[in-house]
């Protein structure tokens, strides 16, 4: 995939949160079957501003605040999708998936298969992910590898405002169930740690990003860094810093886990000969191992050095800030891994 720089009017920049909302609003205007439901999605506007203003624009019949029962409202969304609606349902924190996993995996993901392809489930399940804010072990996980491991659902994870809008539009229009995960750290919220890339140019009007297409957000020749979500921002910061030391990093933003754009990864590794996978999900049995396995299975001769990983070790995310940052894939950990790979 080539570099993409969204074409947007001069001065028009949105936060990731506002870009998400714009995509949902435009699809609600375009298609009366689209509606939103979940906890605090109405008058509160989503606790991470993921639905701000939608209630005022579309009213309580299309923006539904629900009781605190994930099984009930996700089940409601599944039923509505099966009957021809196109719901966008928010699971407030991805960590809460355990409460409603039967609805997600045994119904949302399997109905199309179990019906012999006769019944579609065109819905979007959104959830906030990620650590860095002392939210503790039950509010700080990513878990995108868990959803990607279970067949039947597409999984997308935007890292920037333009992709947030484009992937949301594509997800709503898709006839398959799509899990749309947004990291708190990329939303551009004023009460969180400032992130200069969380506000950026976003095309007006109809804007889609294909599900299953990665993006080379920074070309390079020495090492390929494959990553997603907030770690894209960290990888770009490290790449900019190391460029001054003569190390040229290529950064690949996956954007989608399911489908996974293996070809873009292979093309990049074929150019650099070195691979680092950065993942804020857990180390074992997840995305980082899958990416490396696909490279090795396809053509192990592409690698001039053993592939490396920076991920969360297999421990719960700590509450204490120093311990939390010790396990997250911080820029310091990414920088050292890159230097190790290039032999610096």
Short mmCIF file of C-alpha atoms in Angstrom, two decimals:
data_model
loop_
_atom_site.label_atom_id
_atom_site.label_comp_id
_atom_site.label_asym_id
_atom_site.label_seq_id
_atom_site.Cartn_x
_atom_site.Cartn_y
_atom_site.Cartn_z
CA UNK A 1 0.00 0.00 0.00
CA UNK A 2 1.35 3.42 -0.85
CA UNK A 3 1.66 6.34 1.47
CA UNK A 4 -1.62 8.10 2.08
CA UNK A 5 -1.98 11.73 3.01
CA UNK A 6 -5.68 12.59 3.22
CA UNK A 7 -6.74 15.43 0.98
CA UNK A 8 -8.61 17.90 3.15
CA UNK A 9 -9.45 21.58 2.90
CA UNK A 10 -6.79 23.86 4.32
CA UNK A 11 -7.34 24.36 8.01
CA UNK A 12 -9.85 21.53 8.37
CA UNK A 13 -8.52 19.26 11.06
CA UNK A 14 -10.45 17.00 13.39
CA UNK A 15 -9.63 14.92 16.41
CA UNK A 16 -9.98 11.16 16.03
CA UNK A 17 -13.10 11.29 18.21
CA UNK A 18 -14.76 13.95 16.03
CA UNK A 19 -13.81 12.06 12.88
CA UNK A 20 -15.53 8.95 14.22
CA UNK A 21 -18.66 10.91 15.06
CA UNK A 22 -18.68 12.55 11.63
CA UNK A 23 -18.56 9.16 9.92
CA UNK A 24 -21.43 7.79 12.00
CA UNK A 25 -23.53 10.94 11.48
CA UNK A 26 -23.00 10.90 7.72
CA UNK A 27 -24.00 7.25 7.52
CA UNK A 28 -27.07 7.88 9.69
CA UNK A 29 -28.07 10.67 7.29
CA UNK A 30 -27.45 8.45 4.28
CA UNK A 31 -29.13 5.30 5.57
CA UNK A 32 -32.09 5.34 7.96
CA UNK A 33 -31.29 1.79 9.02
CA UNK A 34 -28.18 2.96 10.89
CA UNK A 35 -28.66 3.64 14.61
CA UNK A 36 -26.46 3.80 17.72
CA UNK A 37 -26.88 2.15 21.11
CA UNK A 38 -24.86 1.53 24.24
CA UNK A 39 -24.09 2.87 27.68
CA UNK A 40 -23.78 6.67 27.87
CA UNK A 41 -23.84 7.11 24.08
CA UNK A 42 -26.72 9.60 24.24
CA UNK A 43 -26.69 12.72 26.40
CA UNK A 44 -23.17 11.98 27.66
CA UNK A 45 -21.87 11.51 24.12
CA UNK A 46 -19.75 8.47 24.97
CA UNK A 47 -17.21 8.59 27.76
CA UNK A 48 -14.47 8.98 25.15
CA UNK A 49 -16.53 11.40 22.99
CA UNK A 50 -17.23 8.69 20.42
CA UNK A 51 -20.89 9.70 19.95
CA UNK A 52 -20.91 13.38 20.97
CA UNK A 53 -23.76 15.35 19.38
CA UNK A 54 -25.53 12.40 17.78
CA UNK A 55 -28.47 12.50 20.20
CA UNK A 56 -29.12 16.17 19.46
CA UNK A 57 -28.94 15.53 15.73
CA UNK A 58 -30.92 12.31 15.45
CA UNK A 59 -32.99 12.00 18.62
CA UNK A 60 -33.57 9.17 21.12
CA UNK A 61 -35.18 6.82 18.60
CA UNK A 62 -31.86 6.44 16.76
CA UNK A 63 -29.39 7.07 19.59
CA UNK A 64 -30.31 4.78 22.47
CA UNK A 65 -28.86 4.94 25.97
CA UNK A 66 -29.04 1.44 27.38
CA UNK A 67 -29.04 -0.11 30.85
CA UNK A 68 -25.78 -1.57 32.15
CA UNK A 69 -26.31 -4.97 30.59
CA UNK A 70 -23.84 -5.73 27.81
CA UNK A 71 -25.48 -9.05 27.02
CA UNK A 72 -28.85 -7.35 26.57
CA UNK A 73 -27.87 -4.42 24.36
CA UNK A 74 -25.38 -6.32 22.21
CA UNK A 75 -27.99 -9.03 21.80
CA UNK A 76 -30.47 -6.34 20.80
CA UNK A 77 -28.03 -5.04 18.18
CA UNK A 78 -27.52 -8.53 16.78
CA UNK A 79 -31.27 -9.07 16.50
CA UNK A 80 -31.70 -5.72 14.78
CA UNK A 81 -28.90 -6.49 12.32
CA UNK A 82 -30.38 -9.87 11.47
CA UNK A 83 -33.68 -8.10 10.72
CA UNK A 84 -32.05 -5.66 8.31
CA UNK A 85 -30.95 -2.74 10.48
CA UNK A 86 -27.31 -1.57 10.66
CA UNK A 87 -26.57 -0.91 14.34
CA UNK A 88 -23.43 0.66 15.79
CA UNK A 89 -23.20 -0.67 19.32
CA UNK A 90 -20.60 0.49 21.83
CA UNK A 91 -19.01 -1.76 24.43
CA UNK A 92 -17.65 0.93 26.74
CA UNK A 93 -14.34 -0.81 27.49
CA UNK A 94 -13.15 -3.81 25.51
CA UNK A 95 -12.27 -5.45 28.83
CA UNK A 96 -16.00 -5.97 29.42
CA UNK A 97 -16.24 -8.42 26.50
CA UNK A 98 -16.31 -11.34 28.91
CA UNK A 99 -19.75 -10.35 30.13
CA UNK A 100 -21.23 -10.69 26.62
CA UNK A 101 -18.85 -13.04 24.83
CA UNK A 102 -21.62 -15.53 24.10
CA UNK A 103 -23.54 -12.86 22.19
CA UNK A 104 -20.41 -11.70 20.36
CA UNK A 105 -18.88 -14.99 19.38
CA UNK A 106 -21.67 -17.55 19.39
CA UNK A 107 -24.20 -15.26 17.72
CA UNK A 108 -22.76 -12.13 16.07
CA UNK A 109 -19.80 -13.97 14.55
CA UNK A 110 -21.50 -17.28 13.70
CA UNK A 111 -25.04 -16.56 12.51
CA UNK A 112 -23.97 -15.98 8.90
CA UNK A 113 -22.08 -19.28 8.85
CA UNK A 114 -24.73 -21.26 10.69
CA UNK A 115 -27.43 -19.99 8.32
CA UNK A 116 -25.51 -21.28 5.32
CA UNK A 117 -24.82 -17.71 4.25
CA UNK A 118 -28.51 -16.82 4.13
CA UNK A 119 -28.54 -14.41 7.10
CA UNK A 120 -26.20 -11.43 7.34
CA UNK A 121 -25.26 -9.54 10.52
CA UNK A 122 -24.30 -6.03 9.30
CA UNK A 123 -23.31 -4.38 12.57
CA UNK A 124 -20.37 -2.54 14.09
CA UNK A 125 -19.21 -3.30 17.62
CA UNK A 126 -17.06 -0.45 18.93
CA UNK A 127 -14.98 -0.44 22.11
CA UNK A 128 -12.28 1.62 23.78
CA UNK A 129 -8.91 -0.07 24.26
CA UNK A 130 -5.48 0.62 25.66
CA UNK A 131 -3.53 1.62 28.72
CA UNK A 132 -1.39 4.46 29.94
CA UNK A 133 -3.87 6.19 32.24
CA UNK A 134 -3.82 4.10 35.43
CA UNK A 135 -7.18 2.57 34.65
CA UNK A 136 -6.14 -0.76 36.11
CA UNK A 137 -6.20 -4.35 34.93
CA UNK A 138 -9.90 -4.37 33.99
CA UNK A 139 -9.96 -1.16 31.91
CA UNK A 140 -6.60 -1.05 30.11
CA UNK A 141 -6.34 -4.04 27.78
CA UNK A 142 -6.36 -4.05 23.98
CA UNK A 143 -7.49 -7.63 23.25
CA UNK A 144 -7.68 -7.14 19.48
CA UNK A 145 -5.75 -10.39 19.15
CA UNK A 146 -8.56 -12.19 20.98
CA UNK A 147 -11.19 -11.00 18.49
CA UNK A 148 -8.90 -11.62 15.53
CA UNK A 149 -8.39 -15.20 16.72
CA UNK A 150 -12.12 -15.94 16.55
CA UNK A 151 -13.43 -16.50 12.98
CA UNK A 152 -16.44 -14.61 11.67
CA UNK A 153 -15.65 -10.98 12.53
CA UNK A 154 -13.61 -8.33 10.79
CA UNK A 155 -11.38 -6.33 13.14
CA UNK A 156 -10.21 -2.78 12.47
CA UNK A 157 -8.09 -0.44 14.60
CA UNK A 158 -7.55 3.14 13.36
CA UNK A 159 -4.53 5.17 14.47
CA UNK A 160 -5.42 8.63 13.16
CA UNK A 161 -8.43 10.87 12.41
CA UNK A 162 -8.66 10.24 8.66
CA UNK A 163 -8.53 6.48 9.10
CA UNK A 164 -10.99 6.68 11.98
CA UNK A 165 -13.56 8.22 9.66
CA UNK A 166 -12.73 6.06 6.67
CA UNK A 167 -12.72 2.77 8.54
CA UNK A 168 -15.94 3.60 10.39
CA UNK A 169 -17.71 4.37 7.13
CA UNK A 170 -16.46 1.13 5.59
CA UNK A 171 -17.41 -0.83 8.71
CA UNK A 172 -21.00 0.48 8.77
CA UNK A 173 -21.45 -0.33 5.08
CA UNK A 174 -19.98 -3.82 5.40
CA UNK A 175 -22.46 -6.69 5.47
CA UNK A 176 -20.28 -8.57 7.96
CA UNK A 177 -19.97 -7.91 11.69
CA UNK A 178 -17.02 -5.56 12.26
CA UNK A 179 -15.21 -5.00 15.55
CA UNK A 180 -13.97 -1.39 15.60
CA UNK A 181 -11.47 -0.71 18.38
CA UNK A 182 -10.29 2.79 19.25
CA UNK A 183 -7.39 3.56 21.58
CA UNK A 184 -8.10 6.23 24.19
CA UNK A 185 -4.68 7.73 23.50
CA UNK A 186 -5.45 8.55 19.85
CA UNK A 187 -8.85 10.17 20.40
CA UNK A 188 -7.54 13.70 20.93
CA UNK A 189 -9.38 14.24 24.20
CA UNK A 190 -8.29 17.34 26.15
CA UNK A 191 -8.27 15.55 29.50
CA UNK A 192 -5.82 12.88 28.36
CA UNK A 193 -2.10 12.98 27.56
CA UNK A 194 -1.51 15.30 24.62
CA UNK A 195 -0.86 13.51 21.33
CA UNK A 196 0.04 15.79 18.43
CA UNK A 197 -1.03 13.22 15.81
CA UNK A 198 -4.50 12.69 17.28
CA UNK A 199 -5.71 15.82 15.47
CA UNK A 200 -5.19 15.87 11.73
CA UNK A 201 -6.68 16.46 8.27
CA UNK A 202 -9.89 14.59 7.52
CA UNK A 203 -11.62 14.59 4.12
CA UNK A 204 -15.11 16.03 4.04
CA UNK A 205 -18.04 14.17 2.60
CA UNK A 206 -17.85 10.52 1.63
CA UNK A 207 -14.55 9.01 2.77
CA UNK A 208 -13.77 5.32 3.03
CA UNK A 209 -10.66 3.34 3.90
CA UNK A 210 -10.65 -0.26 2.61
CA UNK A 211 -10.79 -2.86 5.35
CA UNK A 212 -7.79 -5.15 5.03
CA UNK A 213 -5.30 -2.65 3.55
CA UNK A 214 -2.29 -1.63 5.61
CA UNK A 215 -0.56 1.70 5.10
CA UNK A 216 3.15 2.48 4.91
CA UNK A 217 3.07 5.68 6.94
CA UNK A 218 6.83 6.21 6.80
CA UNK A 219 9.17 4.71 4.18
CA UNK A 220 12.56 3.43 5.25
CA UNK A 221 15.36 1.10 4.29
CA UNK A 222 16.91 -0.37 7.46
CA UNK A 223 14.12 -1.96 9.51
CA UNK A 224 10.38 -2.53 9.17
CA UNK A 225 8.25 -1.67 12.19
CA UNK A 226 4.81 -3.28 11.89
CA UNK A 227 2.32 -1.91 14.36
CA UNK A 228 -1.11 -0.35 14.89
CA UNK A 229 -3.12 2.11 16.94
CA UNK A 230 -1.24 4.30 19.47
CA UNK A 231 1.98 2.38 18.82
CA UNK A 232 2.04 3.86 15.30
CA UNK A 233 2.55 7.25 16.94
CA UNK A 234 5.32 5.92 19.17
CA UNK A 235 7.01 4.19 16.23
CA UNK A 236 6.95 7.38 14.14
CA UNK A 237 8.47 9.37 17.00
CA UNK A 238 11.25 6.80 17.37
CA UNK A 239 11.81 6.71 13.61
CA UNK A 240 12.18 10.49 13.49
CA UNK A 241 14.65 10.40 16.35
CA UNK A 242 16.75 7.55 14.97
CA UNK A 243 16.92 9.13 11.51
CA UNK A 244 19.36 11.59 13.03
CA UNK A 245 21.54 8.63 14.01
CA UNK A 246 21.54 7.14 10.53
CA UNK A 247 18.87 4.48 11.16
CA UNK A 248 16.05 4.55 8.60
CA UNK A 249 12.83 2.94 9.87
CA UNK A 250 9.88 1.99 7.70
CA UNK A 251 6.63 2.11 9.70
CA UNK A 252 3.64 0.02 8.61
CA UNK A 253 0.25 0.80 10.13
CA UNK A 254 -1.82 -2.38 9.87
CA UNK A 255 -5.19 -0.59 10.29
CA UNK A 256 -6.94 -3.98 10.04
CA UNK A 257 -6.21 -7.26 11.79
CA UNK A 258 -8.92 -9.19 9.97
CA UNK A 259 -8.25 -9.27 7.08
CA UNK A 260 -4.50 -8.88 7.65
CA UNK A 261 -2.57 -7.29 4.78
CA UNK A 262 0.23 -9.84 4.57
CA UNK A 263 1.45 -8.61 1.18
CA UNK A 264 2.30 -5.12 2.41
CA UNK A 265 4.23 -6.62 5.32
CA UNK A 266 6.17 -8.93 3.01
CA UNK A 267 6.94 -6.14 0.57
CA UNK A 268 8.34 -3.99 3.36
CA UNK A 269 10.40 -6.74 4.97
CA UNK A 270 11.72 -7.69 1.54
CA UNK A 271 13.07 -4.17 1.25
CA UNK A 272 14.56 -3.76 4.75
CA UNK A 273 15.45 -7.33 5.72
CA UNK A 274 14.59 -6.66 9.37
CA UNK A 275 11.26 -6.90 11.18
CA UNK A 276 10.07 -5.48 14.50
CA UNK A 277 6.44 -5.98 15.52
CA UNK A 278 5.11 -3.56 18.13
CA UNK A 279 1.85 -4.56 19.78
CA UNK A 280 0.07 -3.22 22.88
CA UNK A 281 -1.73 -6.53 23.19
CA UNK A 282 -0.23 -9.46 25.10
CA UNK A 283 2.95 -11.09 23.83
CA UNK A 284 1.94 -14.74 23.68
CA UNK A 285 -0.53 -16.31 21.21
CA UNK A 286 -1.31 -12.99 19.53
CA UNK A 287 -0.76 -10.55 16.70
CA UNK A 288 3.00 -10.18 17.05
CA UNK A 289 3.59 -13.89 16.66
CA UNK A 290 1.11 -14.09 13.79
CA UNK A 291 2.85 -11.38 11.77
CA UNK A 292 6.25 -13.02 12.22
CA UNK A 293 4.84 -16.45 11.38
CA UNK A 294 3.37 -15.19 8.11
CA UNK A 295 6.71 -13.75 7.05
CA UNK A 296 8.64 -16.89 8.00
CA UNK A 297 6.08 -19.23 6.42
CA UNK A 298 6.01 -17.28 3.16
CA UNK A 299 9.72 -16.54 2.71
CA UNK A 300 12.16 -16.81 5.63
CA UNK A 301 15.01 -15.64 3.38
CA UNK A 302 13.58 -12.10 3.54
CA UNK A 303 14.99 -11.72 7.05
CA UNK A 304 18.65 -10.80 7.45
CA UNK A 305 18.25 -10.88 11.25
CA UNK A 306 15.86 -12.68 13.60
CA UNK A 307 12.52 -10.89 13.90
CA UNK A 308 11.83 -9.08 17.16
CA UNK A 309 8.77 -8.12 19.19
CA UNK A 310 7.82 -5.38 21.63
CA UNK A 311 4.54 -6.20 23.34
CA UNK A 312 2.88 -6.37 26.73
CA UNK A 313 4.33 -9.27 28.74
CA UNK A 314 1.86 -11.89 29.90
CA UNK A 315 0.80 -10.05 33.05
CA UNK A 316 -2.29 -8.00 33.94
CA UNK A 317 -1.88 -4.28 33.23
CA UNK A 318 -0.73 -2.74 36.55
CA UNK A 319 -2.53 0.22 38.11
CA UNK A 320 0.61 1.93 39.45
CA UNK A 321 1.89 4.32 36.78
CA UNK A 322 5.58 3.26 36.89
CA UNK A 323 4.64 -0.42 36.68
CA UNK A 324 2.12 0.25 33.91
CA UNK A 325 4.70 2.01 31.76
CA UNK A 326 7.17 -0.79 32.44
CA UNK A 327 4.92 -3.24 30.55
CA UNK A 328 3.53 -1.01 27.79
CA UNK A 329 5.33 -0.75 24.41
CA UNK A 330 6.82 2.66 25.13
CA UNK A 331 9.06 4.62 22.75
CA UNK A 332 12.06 3.69 24.88
CA UNK A 333 11.40 -0.03 24.42
CA UNK A 334 10.77 0.42 20.69
CA UNK A 335 13.96 2.46 20.27
CA UNK A 336 16.10 -0.17 21.99
CA UNK A 337 14.55 -2.98 19.95
CA UNK A 338 15.28 -1.15 16.69
CA UNK A 339 18.88 -0.49 17.73
CA UNK A 340 19.32 -4.14 18.67
CA UNK A 341 18.01 -5.19 15.26
CA UNK A 342 20.38 -2.98 13.29
CA UNK A 343 23.30 -3.94 15.51
CA UNK A 344 23.86 -0.45 16.93
#
